[in-house]
Coordinates of C-alpha atoms in Angstrom, one line a residue:
X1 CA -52.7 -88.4 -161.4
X2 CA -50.9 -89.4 -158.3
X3 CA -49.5 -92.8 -158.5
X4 CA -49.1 -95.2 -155.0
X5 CA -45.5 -96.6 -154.8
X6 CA -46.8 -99.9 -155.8
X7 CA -48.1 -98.8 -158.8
X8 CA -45.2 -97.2 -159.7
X9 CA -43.7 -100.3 -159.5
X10 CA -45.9 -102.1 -161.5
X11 CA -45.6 -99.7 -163.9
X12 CA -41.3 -100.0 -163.9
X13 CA -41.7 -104.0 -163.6
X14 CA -44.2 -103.4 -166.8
X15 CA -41.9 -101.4 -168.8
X16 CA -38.8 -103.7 -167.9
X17 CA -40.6 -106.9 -168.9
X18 CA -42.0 -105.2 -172.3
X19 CA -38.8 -104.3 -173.5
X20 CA -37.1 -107.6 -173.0
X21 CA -40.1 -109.4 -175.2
X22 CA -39.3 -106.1 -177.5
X23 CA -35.4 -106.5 -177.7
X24 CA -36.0 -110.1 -179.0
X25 CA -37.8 -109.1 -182.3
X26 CA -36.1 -107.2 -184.8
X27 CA -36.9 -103.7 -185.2
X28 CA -38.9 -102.7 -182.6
X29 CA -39.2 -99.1 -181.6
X30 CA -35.3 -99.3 -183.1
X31 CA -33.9 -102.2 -180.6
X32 CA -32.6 -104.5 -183.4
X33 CA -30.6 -107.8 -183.0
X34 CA -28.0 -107.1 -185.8
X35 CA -26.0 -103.8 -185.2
X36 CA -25.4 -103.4 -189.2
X37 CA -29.3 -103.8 -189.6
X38 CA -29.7 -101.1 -186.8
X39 CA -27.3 -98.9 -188.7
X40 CA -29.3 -99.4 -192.1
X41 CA -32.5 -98.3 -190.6
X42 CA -30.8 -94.8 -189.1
X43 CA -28.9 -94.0 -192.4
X44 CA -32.9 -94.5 -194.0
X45 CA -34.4 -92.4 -191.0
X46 CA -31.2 -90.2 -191.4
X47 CA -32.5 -89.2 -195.2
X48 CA -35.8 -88.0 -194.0
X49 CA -34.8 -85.9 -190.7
X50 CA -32.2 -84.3 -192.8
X51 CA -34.9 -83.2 -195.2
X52 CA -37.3 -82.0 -192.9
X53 CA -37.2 -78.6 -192.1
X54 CA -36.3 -76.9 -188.6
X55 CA -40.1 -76.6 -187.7
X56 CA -40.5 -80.2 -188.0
X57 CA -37.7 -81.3 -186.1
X58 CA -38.8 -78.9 -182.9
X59 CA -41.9 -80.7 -183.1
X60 CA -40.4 -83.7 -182.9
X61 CA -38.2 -82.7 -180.2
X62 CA -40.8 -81.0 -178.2
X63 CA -42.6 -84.0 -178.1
X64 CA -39.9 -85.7 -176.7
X65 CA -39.6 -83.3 -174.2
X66 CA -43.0 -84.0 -173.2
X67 CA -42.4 -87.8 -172.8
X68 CA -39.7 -87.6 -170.9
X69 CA -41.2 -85.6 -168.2
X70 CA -44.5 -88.2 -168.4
X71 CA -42.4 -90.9 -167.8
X72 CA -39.5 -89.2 -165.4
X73 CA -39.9 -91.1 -162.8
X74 CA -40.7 -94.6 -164.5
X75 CA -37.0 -93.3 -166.0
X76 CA -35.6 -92.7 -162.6
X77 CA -37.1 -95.8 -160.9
X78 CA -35.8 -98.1 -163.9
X79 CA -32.3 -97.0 -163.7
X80 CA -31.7 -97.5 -160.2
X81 CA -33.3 -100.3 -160.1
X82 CA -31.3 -101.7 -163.1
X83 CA -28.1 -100.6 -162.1
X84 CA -28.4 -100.0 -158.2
X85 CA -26.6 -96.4 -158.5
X86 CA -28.1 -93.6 -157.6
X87 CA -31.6 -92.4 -156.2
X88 CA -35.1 -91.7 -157.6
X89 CA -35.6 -88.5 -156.6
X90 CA -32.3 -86.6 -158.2
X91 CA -33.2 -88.5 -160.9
X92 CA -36.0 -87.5 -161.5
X93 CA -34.8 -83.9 -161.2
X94 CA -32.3 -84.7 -163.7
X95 CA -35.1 -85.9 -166.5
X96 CA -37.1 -83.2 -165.8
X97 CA -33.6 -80.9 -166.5
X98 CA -33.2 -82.6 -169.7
X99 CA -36.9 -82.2 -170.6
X100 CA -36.9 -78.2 -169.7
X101 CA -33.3 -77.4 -171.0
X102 CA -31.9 -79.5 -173.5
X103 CA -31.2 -77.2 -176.2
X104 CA -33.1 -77.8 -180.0
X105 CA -32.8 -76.4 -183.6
X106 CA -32.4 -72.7 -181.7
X107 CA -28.7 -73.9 -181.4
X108 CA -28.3 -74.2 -185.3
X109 CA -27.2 -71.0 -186.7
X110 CA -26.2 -69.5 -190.0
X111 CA -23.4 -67.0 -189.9
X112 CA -23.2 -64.7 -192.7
X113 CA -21.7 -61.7 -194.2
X114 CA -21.5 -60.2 -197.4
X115 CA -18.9 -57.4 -199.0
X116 CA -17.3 -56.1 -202.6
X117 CA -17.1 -59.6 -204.0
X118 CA -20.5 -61.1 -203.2
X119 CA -22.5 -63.0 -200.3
X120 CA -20.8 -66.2 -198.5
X121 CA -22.9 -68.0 -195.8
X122 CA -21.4 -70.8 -193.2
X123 CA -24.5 -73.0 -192.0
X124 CA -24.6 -76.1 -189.8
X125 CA -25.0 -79.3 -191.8
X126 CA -25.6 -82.9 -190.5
X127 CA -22.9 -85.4 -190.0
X128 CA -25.6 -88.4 -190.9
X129 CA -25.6 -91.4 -188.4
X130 CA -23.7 -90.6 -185.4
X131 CA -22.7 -93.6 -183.0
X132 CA -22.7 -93.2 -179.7
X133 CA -21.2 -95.2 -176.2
X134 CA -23.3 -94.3 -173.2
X135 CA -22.4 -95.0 -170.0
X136 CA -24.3 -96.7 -167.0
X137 CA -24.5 -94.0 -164.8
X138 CA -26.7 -91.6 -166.8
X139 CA -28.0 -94.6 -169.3
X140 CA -31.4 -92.4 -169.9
X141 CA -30.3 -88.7 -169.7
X142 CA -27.5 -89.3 -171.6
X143 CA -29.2 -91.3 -174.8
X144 CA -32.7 -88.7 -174.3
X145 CA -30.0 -85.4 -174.0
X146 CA -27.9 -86.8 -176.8
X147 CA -30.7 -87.6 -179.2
X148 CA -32.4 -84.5 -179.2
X149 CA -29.2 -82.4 -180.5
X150 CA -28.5 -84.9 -182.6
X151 CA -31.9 -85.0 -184.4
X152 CA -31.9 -80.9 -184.2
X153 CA -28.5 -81.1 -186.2
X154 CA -30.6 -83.3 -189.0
X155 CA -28.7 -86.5 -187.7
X156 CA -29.9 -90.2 -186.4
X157 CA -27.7 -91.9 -183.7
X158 CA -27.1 -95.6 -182.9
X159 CA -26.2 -96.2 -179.7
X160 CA -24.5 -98.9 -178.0
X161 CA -25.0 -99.0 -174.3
X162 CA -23.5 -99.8 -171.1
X163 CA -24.7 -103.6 -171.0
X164 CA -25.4 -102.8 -167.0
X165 CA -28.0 -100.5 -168.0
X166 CA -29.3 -101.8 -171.2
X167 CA -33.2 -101.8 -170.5
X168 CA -33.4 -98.4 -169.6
X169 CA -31.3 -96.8 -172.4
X170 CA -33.6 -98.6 -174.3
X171 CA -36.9 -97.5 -173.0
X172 CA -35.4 -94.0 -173.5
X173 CA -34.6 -94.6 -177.2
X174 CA -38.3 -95.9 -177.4
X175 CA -39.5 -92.8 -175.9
X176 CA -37.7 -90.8 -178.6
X177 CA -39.3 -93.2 -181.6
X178 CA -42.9 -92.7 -180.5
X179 CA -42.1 -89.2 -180.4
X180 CA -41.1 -89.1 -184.0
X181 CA -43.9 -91.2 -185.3
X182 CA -46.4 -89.0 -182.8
X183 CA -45.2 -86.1 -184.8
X184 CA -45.1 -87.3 -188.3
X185 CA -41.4 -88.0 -188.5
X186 CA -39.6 -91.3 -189.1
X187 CA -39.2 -94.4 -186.8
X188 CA -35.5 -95.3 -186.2
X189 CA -34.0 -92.1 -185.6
X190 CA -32.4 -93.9 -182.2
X191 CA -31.2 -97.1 -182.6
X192 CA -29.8 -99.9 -180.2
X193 CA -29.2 -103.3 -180.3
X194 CA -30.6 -105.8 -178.2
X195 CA -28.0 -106.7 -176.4
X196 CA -24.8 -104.5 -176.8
X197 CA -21.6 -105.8 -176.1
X198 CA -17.8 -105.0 -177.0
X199 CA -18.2 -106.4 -180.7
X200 CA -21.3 -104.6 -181.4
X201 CA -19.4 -101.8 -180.4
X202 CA -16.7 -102.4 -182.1
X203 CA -18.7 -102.9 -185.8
X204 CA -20.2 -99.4 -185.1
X205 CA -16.9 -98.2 -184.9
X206 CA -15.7 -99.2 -187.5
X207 CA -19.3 -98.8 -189.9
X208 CA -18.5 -97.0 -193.3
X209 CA -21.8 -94.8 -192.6
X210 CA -21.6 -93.4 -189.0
X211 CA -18.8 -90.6 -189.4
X212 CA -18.9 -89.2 -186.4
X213 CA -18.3 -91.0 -183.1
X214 CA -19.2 -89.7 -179.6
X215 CA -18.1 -91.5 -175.9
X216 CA -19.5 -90.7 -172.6
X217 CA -17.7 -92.7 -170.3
X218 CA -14.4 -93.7 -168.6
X219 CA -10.8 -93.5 -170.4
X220 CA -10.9 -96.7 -171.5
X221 CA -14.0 -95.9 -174.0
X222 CA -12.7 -92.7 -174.8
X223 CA -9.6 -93.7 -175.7
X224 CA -11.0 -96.6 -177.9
X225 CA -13.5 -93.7 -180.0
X226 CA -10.3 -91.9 -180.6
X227 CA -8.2 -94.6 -181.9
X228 CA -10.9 -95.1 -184.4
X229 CA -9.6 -93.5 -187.1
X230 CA -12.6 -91.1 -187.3
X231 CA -14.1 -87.8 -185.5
X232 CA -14.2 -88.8 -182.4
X233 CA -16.2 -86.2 -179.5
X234 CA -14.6 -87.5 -175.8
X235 CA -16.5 -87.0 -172.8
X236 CA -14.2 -89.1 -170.0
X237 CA -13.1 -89.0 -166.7
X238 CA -12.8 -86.0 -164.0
X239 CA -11.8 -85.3 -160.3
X240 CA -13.3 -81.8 -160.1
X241 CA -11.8 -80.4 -156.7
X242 CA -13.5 -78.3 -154.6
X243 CA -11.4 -75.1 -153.5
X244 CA -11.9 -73.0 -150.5
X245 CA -10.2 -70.2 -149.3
X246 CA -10.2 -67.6 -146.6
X247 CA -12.3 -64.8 -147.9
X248 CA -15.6 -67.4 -148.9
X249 CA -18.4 -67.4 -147.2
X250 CA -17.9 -70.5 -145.1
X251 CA -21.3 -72.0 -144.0
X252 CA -22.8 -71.3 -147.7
X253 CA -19.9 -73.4 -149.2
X254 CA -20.2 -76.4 -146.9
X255 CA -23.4 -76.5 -147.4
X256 CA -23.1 -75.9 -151.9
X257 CA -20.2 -78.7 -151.4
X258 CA -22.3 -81.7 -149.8
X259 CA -25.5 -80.8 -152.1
X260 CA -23.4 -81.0 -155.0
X261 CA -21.5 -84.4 -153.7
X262 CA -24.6 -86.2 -153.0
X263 CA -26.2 -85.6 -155.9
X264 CA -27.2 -88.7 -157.3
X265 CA -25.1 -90.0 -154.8
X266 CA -22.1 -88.6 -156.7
X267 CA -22.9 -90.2 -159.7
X268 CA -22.4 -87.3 -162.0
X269 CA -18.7 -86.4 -163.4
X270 CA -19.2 -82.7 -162.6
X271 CA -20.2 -83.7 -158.8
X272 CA -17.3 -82.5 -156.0
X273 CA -14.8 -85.3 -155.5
X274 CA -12.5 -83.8 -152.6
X275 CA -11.8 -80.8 -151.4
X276 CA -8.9 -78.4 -150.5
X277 CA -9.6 -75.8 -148.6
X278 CA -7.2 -73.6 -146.8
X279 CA -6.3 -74.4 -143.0
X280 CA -7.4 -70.9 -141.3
X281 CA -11.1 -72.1 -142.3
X282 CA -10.3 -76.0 -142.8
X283 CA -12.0 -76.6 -139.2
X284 CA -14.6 -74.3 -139.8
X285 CA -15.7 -75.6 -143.1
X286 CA -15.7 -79.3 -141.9
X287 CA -17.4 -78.1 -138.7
X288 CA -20.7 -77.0 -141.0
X289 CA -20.0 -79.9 -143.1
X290 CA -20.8 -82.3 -140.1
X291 CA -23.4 -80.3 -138.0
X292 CA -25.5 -78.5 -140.6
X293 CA -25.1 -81.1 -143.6
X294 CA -25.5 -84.3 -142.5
X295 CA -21.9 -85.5 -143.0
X296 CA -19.9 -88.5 -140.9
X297 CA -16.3 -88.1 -139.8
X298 CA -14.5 -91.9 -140.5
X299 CA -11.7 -92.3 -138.6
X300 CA -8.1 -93.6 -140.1
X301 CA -10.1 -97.2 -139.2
X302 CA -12.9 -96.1 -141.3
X303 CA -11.0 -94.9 -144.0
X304 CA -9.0 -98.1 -144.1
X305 CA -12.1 -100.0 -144.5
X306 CA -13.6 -98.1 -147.2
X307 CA -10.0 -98.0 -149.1
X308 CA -10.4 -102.1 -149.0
X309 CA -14.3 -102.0 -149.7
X310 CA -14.8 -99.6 -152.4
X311 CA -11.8 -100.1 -154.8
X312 CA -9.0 -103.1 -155.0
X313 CA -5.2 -103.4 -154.9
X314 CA -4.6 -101.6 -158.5
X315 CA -7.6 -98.9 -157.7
X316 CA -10.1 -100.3 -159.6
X317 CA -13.6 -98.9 -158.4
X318 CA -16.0 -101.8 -156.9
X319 CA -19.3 -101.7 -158.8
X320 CA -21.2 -102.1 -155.9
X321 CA -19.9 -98.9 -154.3
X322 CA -20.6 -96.9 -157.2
X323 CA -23.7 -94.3 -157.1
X324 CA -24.7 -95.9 -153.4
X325 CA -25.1 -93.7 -150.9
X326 CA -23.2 -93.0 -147.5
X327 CA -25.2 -95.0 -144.7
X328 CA -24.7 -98.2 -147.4
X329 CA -21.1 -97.4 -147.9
X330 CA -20.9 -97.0 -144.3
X331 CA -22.8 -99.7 -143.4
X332 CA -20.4 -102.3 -145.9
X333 CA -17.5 -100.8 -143.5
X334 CA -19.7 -102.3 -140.5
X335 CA -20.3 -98.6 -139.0
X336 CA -24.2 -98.1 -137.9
X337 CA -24.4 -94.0 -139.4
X338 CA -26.8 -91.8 -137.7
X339 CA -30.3 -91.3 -139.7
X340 CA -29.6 -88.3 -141.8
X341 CA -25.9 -89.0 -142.6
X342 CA -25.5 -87.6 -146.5
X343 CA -21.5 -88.1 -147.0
X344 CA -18.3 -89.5 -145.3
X345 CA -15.6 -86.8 -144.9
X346 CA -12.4 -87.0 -143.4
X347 CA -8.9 -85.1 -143.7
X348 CA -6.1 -86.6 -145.3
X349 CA -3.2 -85.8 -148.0
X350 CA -3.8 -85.2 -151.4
X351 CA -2.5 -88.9 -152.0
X352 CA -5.1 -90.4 -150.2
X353 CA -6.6 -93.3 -152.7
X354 CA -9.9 -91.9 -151.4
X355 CA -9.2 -88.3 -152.6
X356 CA -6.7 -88.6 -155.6
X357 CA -9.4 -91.7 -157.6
X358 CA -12.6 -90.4 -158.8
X359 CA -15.1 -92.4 -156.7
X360 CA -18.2 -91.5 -157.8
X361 CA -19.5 -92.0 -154.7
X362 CA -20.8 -89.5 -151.6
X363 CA -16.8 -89.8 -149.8
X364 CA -14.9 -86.6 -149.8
X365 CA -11.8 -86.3 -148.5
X366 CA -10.6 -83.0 -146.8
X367 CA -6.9 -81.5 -147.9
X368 CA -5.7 -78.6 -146.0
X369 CA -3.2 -76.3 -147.4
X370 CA -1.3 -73.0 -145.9
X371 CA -2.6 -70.8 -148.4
X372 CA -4.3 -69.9 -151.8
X373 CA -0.9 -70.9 -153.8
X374 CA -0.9 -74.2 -152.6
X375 CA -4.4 -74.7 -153.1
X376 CA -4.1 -74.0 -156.4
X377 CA -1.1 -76.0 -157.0
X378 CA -3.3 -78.9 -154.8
X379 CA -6.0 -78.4 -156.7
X380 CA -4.4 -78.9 -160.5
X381 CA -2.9 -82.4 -159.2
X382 CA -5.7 -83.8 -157.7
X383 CA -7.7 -82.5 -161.4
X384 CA -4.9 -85.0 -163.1
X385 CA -4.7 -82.5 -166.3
X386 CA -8.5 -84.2 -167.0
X387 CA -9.7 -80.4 -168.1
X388 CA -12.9 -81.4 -166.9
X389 CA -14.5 -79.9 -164.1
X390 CA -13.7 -77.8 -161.3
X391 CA -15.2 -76.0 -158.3
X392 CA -13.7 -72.5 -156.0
X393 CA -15.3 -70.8 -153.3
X394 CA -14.3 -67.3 -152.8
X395 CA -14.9 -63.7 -152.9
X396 CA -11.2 -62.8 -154.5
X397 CA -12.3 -62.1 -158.0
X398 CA -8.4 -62.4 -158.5
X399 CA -8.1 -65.8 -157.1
X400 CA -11.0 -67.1 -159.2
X401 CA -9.5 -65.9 -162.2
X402 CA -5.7 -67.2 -161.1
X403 CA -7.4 -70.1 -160.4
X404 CA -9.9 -70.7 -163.6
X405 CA -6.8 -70.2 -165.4
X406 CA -4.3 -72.4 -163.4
X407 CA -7.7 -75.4 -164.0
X408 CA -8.1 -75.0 -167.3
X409 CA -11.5 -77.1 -166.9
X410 CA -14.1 -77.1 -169.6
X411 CA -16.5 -76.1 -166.7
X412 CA -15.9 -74.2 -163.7
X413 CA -18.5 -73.4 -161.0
X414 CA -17.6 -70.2 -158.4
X415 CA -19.5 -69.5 -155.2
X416 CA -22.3 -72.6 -156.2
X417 CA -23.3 -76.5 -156.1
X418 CA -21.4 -77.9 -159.0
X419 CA -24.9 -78.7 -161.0
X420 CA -25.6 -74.6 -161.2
X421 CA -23.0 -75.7 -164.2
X422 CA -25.9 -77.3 -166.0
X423 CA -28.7 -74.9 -165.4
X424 CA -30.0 -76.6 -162.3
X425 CA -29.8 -73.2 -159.4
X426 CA -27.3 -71.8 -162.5
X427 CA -27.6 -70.2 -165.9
X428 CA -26.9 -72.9 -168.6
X429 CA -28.0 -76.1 -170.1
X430 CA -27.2 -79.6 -169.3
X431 CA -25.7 -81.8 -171.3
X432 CA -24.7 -85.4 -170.1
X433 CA -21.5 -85.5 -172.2
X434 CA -19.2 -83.0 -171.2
X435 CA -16.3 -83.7 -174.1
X436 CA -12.9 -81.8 -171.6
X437 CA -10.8 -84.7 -173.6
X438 CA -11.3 -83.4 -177.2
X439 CA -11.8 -80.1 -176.7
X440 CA -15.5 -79.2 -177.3
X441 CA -16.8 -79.1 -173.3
X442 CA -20.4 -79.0 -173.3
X443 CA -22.0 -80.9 -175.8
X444 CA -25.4 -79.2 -177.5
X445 CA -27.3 -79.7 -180.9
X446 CA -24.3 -77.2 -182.4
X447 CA -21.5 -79.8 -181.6
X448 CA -22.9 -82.6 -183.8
X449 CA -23.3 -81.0 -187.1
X450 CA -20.5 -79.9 -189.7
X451 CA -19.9 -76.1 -191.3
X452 CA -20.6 -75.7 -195.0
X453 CA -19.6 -72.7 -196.6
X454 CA -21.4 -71.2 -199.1
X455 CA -20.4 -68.7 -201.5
X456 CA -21.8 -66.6 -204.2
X457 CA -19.2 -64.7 -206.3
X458 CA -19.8 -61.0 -207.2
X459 CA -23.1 -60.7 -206.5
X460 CA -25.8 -60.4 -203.9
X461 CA -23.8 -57.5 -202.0
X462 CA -26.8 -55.1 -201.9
X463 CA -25.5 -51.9 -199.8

């Protein structure tokens, strides 16, 4: 059924409205007003998911899967609206990711092997309640993603998110209720507050029943989750750089560079930040960049103004620069873009404040280096040791491997928009918490359970 655009909204302001009446009773489609209560209710879901067997969970995630791609866009339209970053449409394309890709219980394996002293089996057990941060630029995709791994591990998950984005994290975790209940399963296996806030974050923290903590978000969260005192999964900040050299094919990577910067406006921590690219093909690349991809050359003026506009004396990002796209940006800097203008690009040194902070917005600044060895070099410093994310276009199978070395990232994308990472024009799956801080990169139903060993002595070796 095809919806007119003020139904659609109708439907959003609907939604919105329901869920604040919802957040002010206690324990509704899990939104609680106590945080401890909320935990109770997951540990009691916890007991029943954990019991169910893999069949049952896929149901319930499947079901999931289906709601989220009913309600994609009422998803999309809701966090824009909510938090002003971002578009619709990209959004939408990222629900419909999650709902088509996310992996379930196929991710939980048993290893085993057997020899002269018996049978020993290594499965993948549930951690119990997991709490989780989520952030305001993916408030839905991350709490939807997260949840259905979670469950498929035999876990429930409490959440506590970005207080910018509230509403829409918590139509998500509604989503994922109904889809439990739909399917025979529990109610509570996502949890929330009503209205999250530092202590309610803090008391999950420190609960004596969630064991496992995971943060998607800046530093400063990260680094809280793993001061904790407990497991702690990291998914924090990035500057992936985008590196091109001489041999690439130039025209295809201006054009894979801007479609994966203006991706949700830039929202994503994957997404291109800058770019180094070396200066036989610097003029070239930017060249294609401006006439066949929509992007506007600011001038040191420009550049000024968008250094005073989108971030302040000590570098801290303005919110309402964050996620909006370039003609706004532009337009805050009092410059009328042409219709069609994607990204601001410009060339400058790797200092630059608008190349060296991750923006998160559709600016990318151009460095030009001599050759491949300074790119690389380039390329590491402007990555700040984050091991996140990180981007090269060539045709050296050499470089890209001098280079994926050199990065170190937990993802690396070669010859391709940086969202080919997470199965969108690549091979993969997405995940919305890319953990490059603690090690475990990609985040999947596998990540959030434990390995039990199992052994039977002297017997069950059959051969």
């Amino acid at each position: 059924m095809n919806l007119s655009e003020s139904q659609i909204q109708s439907i959003v302001t609907s939604v919105m409205t329901t869920l604040q009446v919802q957040s002010e009773k206690d324990g509704c489609h899990g939104v609680f007003d106590d945080m401890n209560v909320a935990i109770e209710e997951a540990k009691k879901s916890q007991k029943i998911i954990s019991r169910m067997s893999m069949d049952q969970r896929e149901k319930i995630i499947s079901k999931i899967r289906e709601k989220i791609k009913e309600n994609a866009e009422t998803l999309a339209r809701m966090g824009v609206e909510e938090t002003g970053m971002g578009n619709v449409g990209d959004k939408i394309l990222k629900h419909v990711l999650v709902a088509e890709k996310t992996p379930g219980t196929e991710d939980i394996k048993t290893l085993a092997w057997s020899g002269d002293r018996g049978l020993t089996l290594v499965e993948m057990g549930p951690f119990g309640v997991i709490g989780a941060i989520t952030p305001c630029t993916n408030p839905s995709e991350t709490v939807l993603c997260n949840t259905m791994g979670m469950v498929a591990g035999g876990n429930t998950v409490v959440f506590n998110p970005h207080p910018q984005a509230v509403k829409t994290s918590q139509f998500a975790i509604n989503i994922c209720n109904e889809a439990s209940l739909e399917c025979g399963g529990p109610d509570n296996i996502a949890v929330t507050v009503a209205k999250p806030t530092l202590d309610t974050s803090a008391i999950m923290m420190k609960h004596k029943d969630i064991p496992l903590l995971v943060a998607t978000g800046g530093p400063g969260v990260v680094t809280a989750v793993l001061s904790s005192g407990k497991r702690g999964i990291g998914a924090g900040a990035g500057n992936p750089p985008a590196f091109v050299d001489e041999t690439a094919d130039i025209r295809k990577a201006a054009q894979d560079i801007v479609n994966g910067c203006t991706f949700d406006n830039n929202l994503p921590c994957i997404a291109e930040k800058e770019v180094v690219a070396v200066s036989s093909i610097c003029d070239e690349l930017m060249k294609y960049m401006v006439e066949e991809n929509g992007c506007y050359v600011a001038s040191k003026d420009v550049q000024d103004k968008l250094v005073a506009t989108v971030m302040n004396e000590k570098g801290v990002l303005n919110r309402k620069c964050v996620g909006r796209d370039a003609k706004t940006l532009l337009k805050m800097v009092g410059v009328e873009a042409p219709e069609g203008t994607r990204c601001i690009i410009f060339e400058g040194p790797k200092e630059h404040k608008l190349i060296s902070t991750e923006l998160m917005m559709p600016i990318l600044g151009v460095v030009r280096v001599k050759d491949f060895e300074e790119g690389v070099a380039t390329s590491v410093w402007l990555e700040h040791g984050n091991r996140h994310s990180a981007h090269i276009h060539s045709k050296n199978v050499d470089r890209i491997t001098e280079y994926a070395r050199a990065l170190d990232t937990a993802i690396l994308v070669k010859n391709g928009p940086s969202y080919a990472a997470l199965g969108f024009g690549g091979e993969g799956f997405p995940t919305f918490t890319i953990a490059s801080r603690t090690g475990e990169g990609l985040t999947s139903a596998a990540t959030f359970t434990k390995r039990r060993r199992c052994t039977m002595s002297d017997s069950l070796c059959i051969r």
